[in-house]
Amino acid sequence: MAAPRQLRYAVVLWWTVAILLLLQAGLMWSGRAELVQQLAVQQQLAPADAAGRAQQMILANTGIAVVLAAAYLGFGMALFKRRSWARIGLSAFALLHLVLVLGSGAVFSVHTILLVLGGTAAVLLWRAQSTEWLTGER
């Protein structure tokens, strides 16, 4: 028996969030020169210090994006295999992602789109039909 439509939609939304996270990290790498300039001007850093700080920020952002994307992709695949524990793991990573976004104060950018997609996916993930299918009641 195939997964209910709302569960399939939820997984596709999580995968979309994962892809957007990776694209955003890639864009940070491509815009590295602008970030160095912004840091130099805004924080009044020497060019070498700004370059080092930009490198740290980009590496941290990339690491977080890769971990979150891998979690969203992996837990999504596990959900299609009817692993009910994957829903809890996915929800935990989504909460971690929410805390990271709210803690960074970057809620008026692409993060807003990610939050809307993730919130919608979370609601669909915990609907009764999804629960029944994951627990084998259906």
XYZ file of N, CA and C in Angstrom:
414
model
N 0.845 -1.183 0.000
C 0.000 0.000 0.000
C 0.891 1.248 0.000
N 0.558 2.171 -0.847
C 1.347 3.393 -0.990
C 1.073 4.350 0.166
N 2.036 5.207 0.394
C 1.896 6.217 1.446
C 0.748 7.163 1.089
N 0.044 7.674 2.099
C -1.024 8.629 1.811
C -0.466 9.891 1.150
N -1.319 10.531 0.389
C -0.910 11.706 -0.378
C -0.288 12.780 0.509
N -0.883 13.049 1.671
C -0.350 14.120 2.520
C 1.036 13.781 3.057
N 1.320 12.516 3.298
C 2.663 12.126 3.730
C 3.654 12.301 2.574
N 3.233 11.934 1.375
C 4.111 12.142 0.206
C 4.398 13.629 0.018
N 3.378 14.458 0.165
C 3.573 15.908 0.049
C 4.531 16.409 1.130
N 4.379 15.907 2.347
C 5.252 16.335 3.444
C 6.703 16.001 3.131
N 6.953 14.785 2.652
C 8.323 14.375 2.346
C 8.891 15.221 1.202
N 8.090 15.483 0.191
C 8.556 16.320 -0.918
C 8.876 17.731 -0.418
N 8.070 18.261 0.482
C 8.362 19.582 1.048
C 9.669 19.564 1.835
N 9.909 18.509 2.625
C 11.169 18.404 3.375
C 12.342 18.316 2.413
N 12.181 17.563 1.334
C 13.255 17.455 0.359
C 13.496 18.798 -0.326
N 12.438 19.548 -0.552
C 12.579 20.887 -1.129
C 13.362 21.790 -0.182
N 13.062 21.697 1.102
C 13.816 22.469 2.094
C 15.292 22.079 2.042
N 15.571 20.788 1.941
C 16.960 20.317 1.877
C 17.682 20.894 0.660
N 17.031 20.868 -0.484
C 17.649 21.387 -1.703
C 17.889 22.887 -1.593
N 16.909 23.605 -1.050
C 17.074 25.055 -0.882
C 18.208 25.387 0.083
N 18.363 24.600 1.139
C 19.475 24.812 2.064
C 20.819 24.651 1.352
N 20.930 23.624 0.537
C 22.182 23.394 -0.186
C 22.432 24.479 -1.224
N 21.376 24.925 -1.896
C 21.527 26.014 -2.858
C 21.964 27.301 -2.165
N 21.375 27.565 -1.011
C 21.742 28.766 -0.258
C 23.215 28.708 0.162
N 23.669 27.547 0.597
C 25.080 27.402 0.969
C 25.979 27.614 -0.244
N 25.581 27.078 -1.384
C 26.354 27.277 -2.604
C 26.416 28.742 -3.015
N 25.310 29.450 -2.841
C 25.295 30.876 -3.166
C 26.201 31.680 -2.234
N 26.299 31.251 -0.988
C 27.216 31.935 -0.081
C 28.657 31.785 -0.568
N 29.004 30.600 -1.069
C 30.356 30.390 -1.587
C 30.601 31.270 -2.807
N 29.587 31.385 -3.665
C 29.775 32.193 -4.870
C 29.801 33.692 -4.553
N 29.197 34.106 -3.441
C 29.191 35.509 -3.054
C 30.194 35.834 -1.967
N 31.239 35.038 -1.890
C 32.235 35.191 -0.824
C 32.910 36.566 -0.843
N 33.204 37.077 -2.019
C 33.898 38.371 -2.129
C 33.040 39.499 -1.553
N 31.740 39.447 -1.836
C 30.845 40.482 -1.305
C 30.751 40.384 0.217
N 30.737 39.156 0.735
C 30.677 38.976 2.182
C 31.919 39.545 2.857
N 33.074 39.326 2.249
C 34.315 39.872 2.798
C 34.237 41.388 2.846
N 33.764 42.000 1.780
C 33.638 43.457 1.745
C 32.649 43.961 2.795
N 31.506 43.277 2.924
C 30.510 43.683 3.923
C 31.081 43.609 5.335
N 31.787 42.536 5.628
C 32.383 42.394 6.962
C 33.430 43.459 7.219
N 34.213 43.760 6.208
C 35.254 44.776 6.371
C 34.638 46.132 6.674
N 33.546 46.461 5.998
C 32.913 47.765 6.188
C 32.093 47.799 7.482
N 31.231 46.802 7.675
C 30.314 46.820 8.816
C 31.020 46.618 10.151
N 31.999 45.747 10.183
C 32.679 45.459 11.445
C 34.047 46.130 11.527
N 34.372 46.934 10.554
C 35.633 47.665 10.503
C 36.836 46.742 10.727
N 36.879 45.695 9.910
C 37.965 44.722 9.997
C 38.982 44.970 8.890
N 40.200 44.572 9.161
C 41.227 44.591 8.125
C 40.845 43.552 7.071
N 41.265 43.741 5.824
C 40.888 42.797 4.762
C 41.220 41.335 5.086
N 42.365 41.097 5.679
C 42.745 39.717 6.011
C 41.835 39.148 7.096
N 41.510 39.975 8.089
C 40.614 39.528 9.156
C 39.204 39.290 8.618
N 38.746 40.156 7.723
C 37.423 40.000 7.126
C 37.361 38.724 6.296
N 38.435 38.430 5.571
C 38.469 37.206 4.758
C 38.426 35.963 5.647
N 39.154 35.988 6.747
C 39.140 34.860 7.679
C 37.777 34.667 8.321
N 37.174 35.776 8.720
C 35.833 35.717 9.339
C 34.790 35.219 8.339
N 34.889 35.680 7.093
C 33.961 35.231 6.050
C 34.118 33.729 5.818
N 35.357 33.274 5.798
C 35.609 31.843 5.606
C 34.979 31.022 6.735
N 35.127 31.481 7.969
C 34.528 30.783 9.107
C 33.009 30.745 8.994
N 32.412 31.868 8.632
C 30.956 31.934 8.511
C 30.447 31.005 7.412
N 31.132 31.013 6.287
C 30.698 30.178 5.169
C 30.853 28.702 5.495
N 31.962 28.331 6.119
C 32.165 26.926 6.497
C 31.123 26.467 7.517
N 30.829 27.306 8.499
C 29.820 26.947 9.499
C 28.444 26.804 8.850
N 28.094 27.749 7.997
C 26.797 27.690 7.328
C 26.693 26.457 6.432
N 27.767 26.155 5.717
C 27.768 24.985 4.844
C 27.638 23.702 5.656
N 28.367 23.615 6.749
C 28.277 22.420 7.598
C 26.878 22.207 8.142
N 26.271 23.270 8.629
C 24.912 23.170 9.160
C 23.938 22.796 8.051
N 24.077 23.418 6.886
C 23.182 23.132 5.762
C 23.302 21.677 5.319
N 24.512 21.165 5.261
C 24.717 19.771 4.836
C 24.114 18.803 5.845
N 24.316 19.054 7.126
C 23.761 18.168 8.156
C 22.231 18.186 8.110
N 21.643 19.376 8.035
C 20.188 19.471 7.988
C 19.632 18.846 6.708
N 20.257 19.118 5.582
C 19.786 18.550 4.317
C 19.885 17.021 4.334
N 20.977 16.492 4.846
C 21.128 15.035 4.928
C 20.056 14.438 5.833
N 19.754 15.119 6.933
C 18.711 14.633 7.837
C 17.353 14.651 7.146
N 17.023 15.750 6.487
C 15.728 15.842 5.803
C 15.599 14.793 4.699
N 16.660 14.591 3.931
C 16.623 13.599 2.860
C 16.560 12.177 3.419
N 17.398 11.887 4.391
C 17.433 10.535 4.966
C 16.167 10.163 5.714
N 15.684 11.065 6.551
C 14.452 10.769 7.276
C 13.268 10.676 6.322
N 13.283 11.468 5.249
C 12.219 11.377 4.254
C 12.185 10.009 3.587
N 13.367 9.488 3.245
C 13.419 8.146 2.651
C 12.951 7.092 3.649
N 13.325 7.260 4.902
C 12.894 6.302 5.928
C 11.377 6.339 6.114
N 10.780 7.500 5.973
C 9.322 7.598 6.087
C 8.639 6.794 4.994
N 9.171 6.822 3.786
C 8.585 6.040 2.695
C 8.717 4.538 2.940
N 9.655 4.161 3.795
C 9.824 2.745 4.150
C 9.010 2.384 5.396
N 8.122 3.287 5.818
C 7.222 3.115 6.970
C 7.969 3.010 8.293
N 9.024 3.755 8.433
C 9.755 3.817 9.700
C 9.171 4.965 10.512
N 8.346 4.647 11.482
C 7.651 5.698 12.242
C 8.614 6.535 13.082
N 9.758 5.972 13.482
C 10.739 6.728 14.257
C 11.319 7.889 13.456
N 11.272 7.774 12.114
C 11.824 8.838 11.268
C 11.036 10.136 11.420
N 9.763 10.013 11.727
C 8.937 11.213 11.907
C 9.404 12.000 13.125
N 9.778 11.303 14.181
C 10.274 11.971 15.386
C 11.637 12.602 15.113
N 12.509 11.865 14.433
C 13.823 12.411 14.087
C 13.710 13.622 13.190
N 12.829 13.545 12.223
C 12.622 14.674 11.310
C 12.081 15.879 12.060
N 11.161 15.648 12.965
C 10.601 16.749 13.760
C 11.665 17.369 14.660
N 12.542 16.543 15.218
C 13.609 17.064 16.081
C 14.566 17.946 15.283
N 14.940 17.503 14.075
C 15.817 18.325 13.249
C 15.119 19.603 12.797
N 13.818 19.524 12.547
C 13.069 20.720 12.162
C 13.042 21.729 13.311
N 12.881 21.238 14.534
C 12.914 22.144 15.694
C 14.300 22.759 15.871
N 15.322 21.963 15.675
C 16.689 22.487 15.735
C 16.887 23.562 14.669
N 16.407 23.307 13.475
C 16.512 24.269 12.385
C 15.767 25.562 12.746
N 14.589 25.424 13.321
C 13.811 26.596 13.734
C 14.571 27.422 14.763
N 15.158 26.763 15.743
C 15.935 27.465 16.773
C 17.134 28.181 16.150
N 17.817 27.512 15.223
C 18.966 28.138 14.557
C 18.547 29.376 13.763
N 17.435 29.287 13.051
C 16.977 30.422 12.255
C 16.549 31.573 13.152
N 15.754 31.279 14.163
C 15.297 32.337 15.061
C 16.455 32.923 15.856
N 17.426 32.097 16.216
C 18.596 32.572 16.954
C 19.508 33.450 16.116
N 19.509 33.223 14.811
C 20.364 34.029 13.936
C 19.728 35.370 13.603
N 18.425 35.457 13.781
C 17.724 36.698 13.467
C 17.520 36.915 11.983
N 17.743 35.889 11.188
C 17.637 36.014 9.727
C 16.291 35.512 9.229
N 15.209 35.964 9.837
C 13.897 35.452 9.478
C 13.241 36.227 8.343
N 13.892 37.241 7.802
C 13.298 38.020 6.732
C 13.979 37.763 5.393
N 14.463 36.570 5.193
C 15.134 36.236 3.951
C 14.580 34.911 3.448
N 15.417 34.131 2.829
C 15.008 32.822 2.329
C 14.583 31.912 3.487
N 15.017 32.240 4.683
C 14.636 31.431 5.845
C 13.132 31.466 6.080
N 12.487 32.556 5.736
C 11.039 32.637 5.885
C 10.368 31.594 4.998
N 10.853 31.469 3.785
C 10.303 30.469 2.863
C 10.549 29.065 3.416
N 11.738 28.834 3.933
C 12.056 27.524 4.508
C 11.167 27.221 5.707
N 10.900 28.223 6.528
C 10.037 28.020 7.696
C 8.606 27.701 7.280
N 8.114 28.367 6.263
C 6.751 28.097 5.790
C 6.673 26.687 5.203
N 7.637 26.321 4.371
C 7.651 24.973 3.795
C 7.773 23.907 4.883
N 8.690 24.129 5.824
C 8.877 23.167 6.912
C 7.671 23.070 7.824
N 7.053 24.202 8.126
C 5.851 24.191 8.963
C 4.715 23.437 8.307
N 4.525 23.668 7.020
C 3.483 22.945 6.283
C 3.784 21.451 6.256
N 5.034 21.106 6.006
C 5.428 19.697 5.979
C 5.226 19.040 7.340
N 5.535 19.756 8.411
C 5.366 19.196 9.757
C 3.900 18.923 10.058
N 3.039 19.837 9.674
C 1.598 19.632 9.900
C 1.116 18.406 9.134
N 1.500 18.295 7.866
C 1.092 17.140 7.061
C 1.655 15.837 7.617
N 2.853 15.920 8.159
C 3.523 14.734 8.691
C 2.804 14.161 9.904
N 2.178 15.014 10.682
C 1.522 14.571 11.920
C 0.009 14.446 11.788
N -0.537 14.522 10.583
C -1.967 14.337 10.382
C -2.344 12.885 10.635
N -3.615 12.642 10.891
C -4.093 11.307 11.265
C -3.799 10.261 10.190
N -3.999 10.585 8.931
C -3.748 9.601 7.871
C -2.283 9.189 7.824
N -1.399 10.138 8.014
C 0.034 9.819 8.022
C 0.362 8.922 9.209
N -0.183 9.259 10.363
C 0.056 8.462 11.573
C -0.453 7.044 11.396
N -1.663 6.903 10.881
C -2.236 5.568 10.690
C -1.395 4.737 9.732
N -0.909 5.342 8.660
C -0.120 4.599 7.705
C 1.235 4.203 8.303
N 1.867 5.132 9.013
C 3.178 4.855 9.593
C 3.118 3.797 10.691
N 2.024 3.767 11.441
C 1.914 2.793 12.531
C 1.318 1.469 12.069
N 0.968 1.378 10.802
C 0.458 0.117 10.257
C -1.024 -0.092 10.482
N -1.719 0.923 10.936
C -3.156 0.798 11.151
C -3.935 0.859 9.839
N -3.261 1.203 8.795
C -3.902 1.380 7.510
C -3.237 0.566 6.455
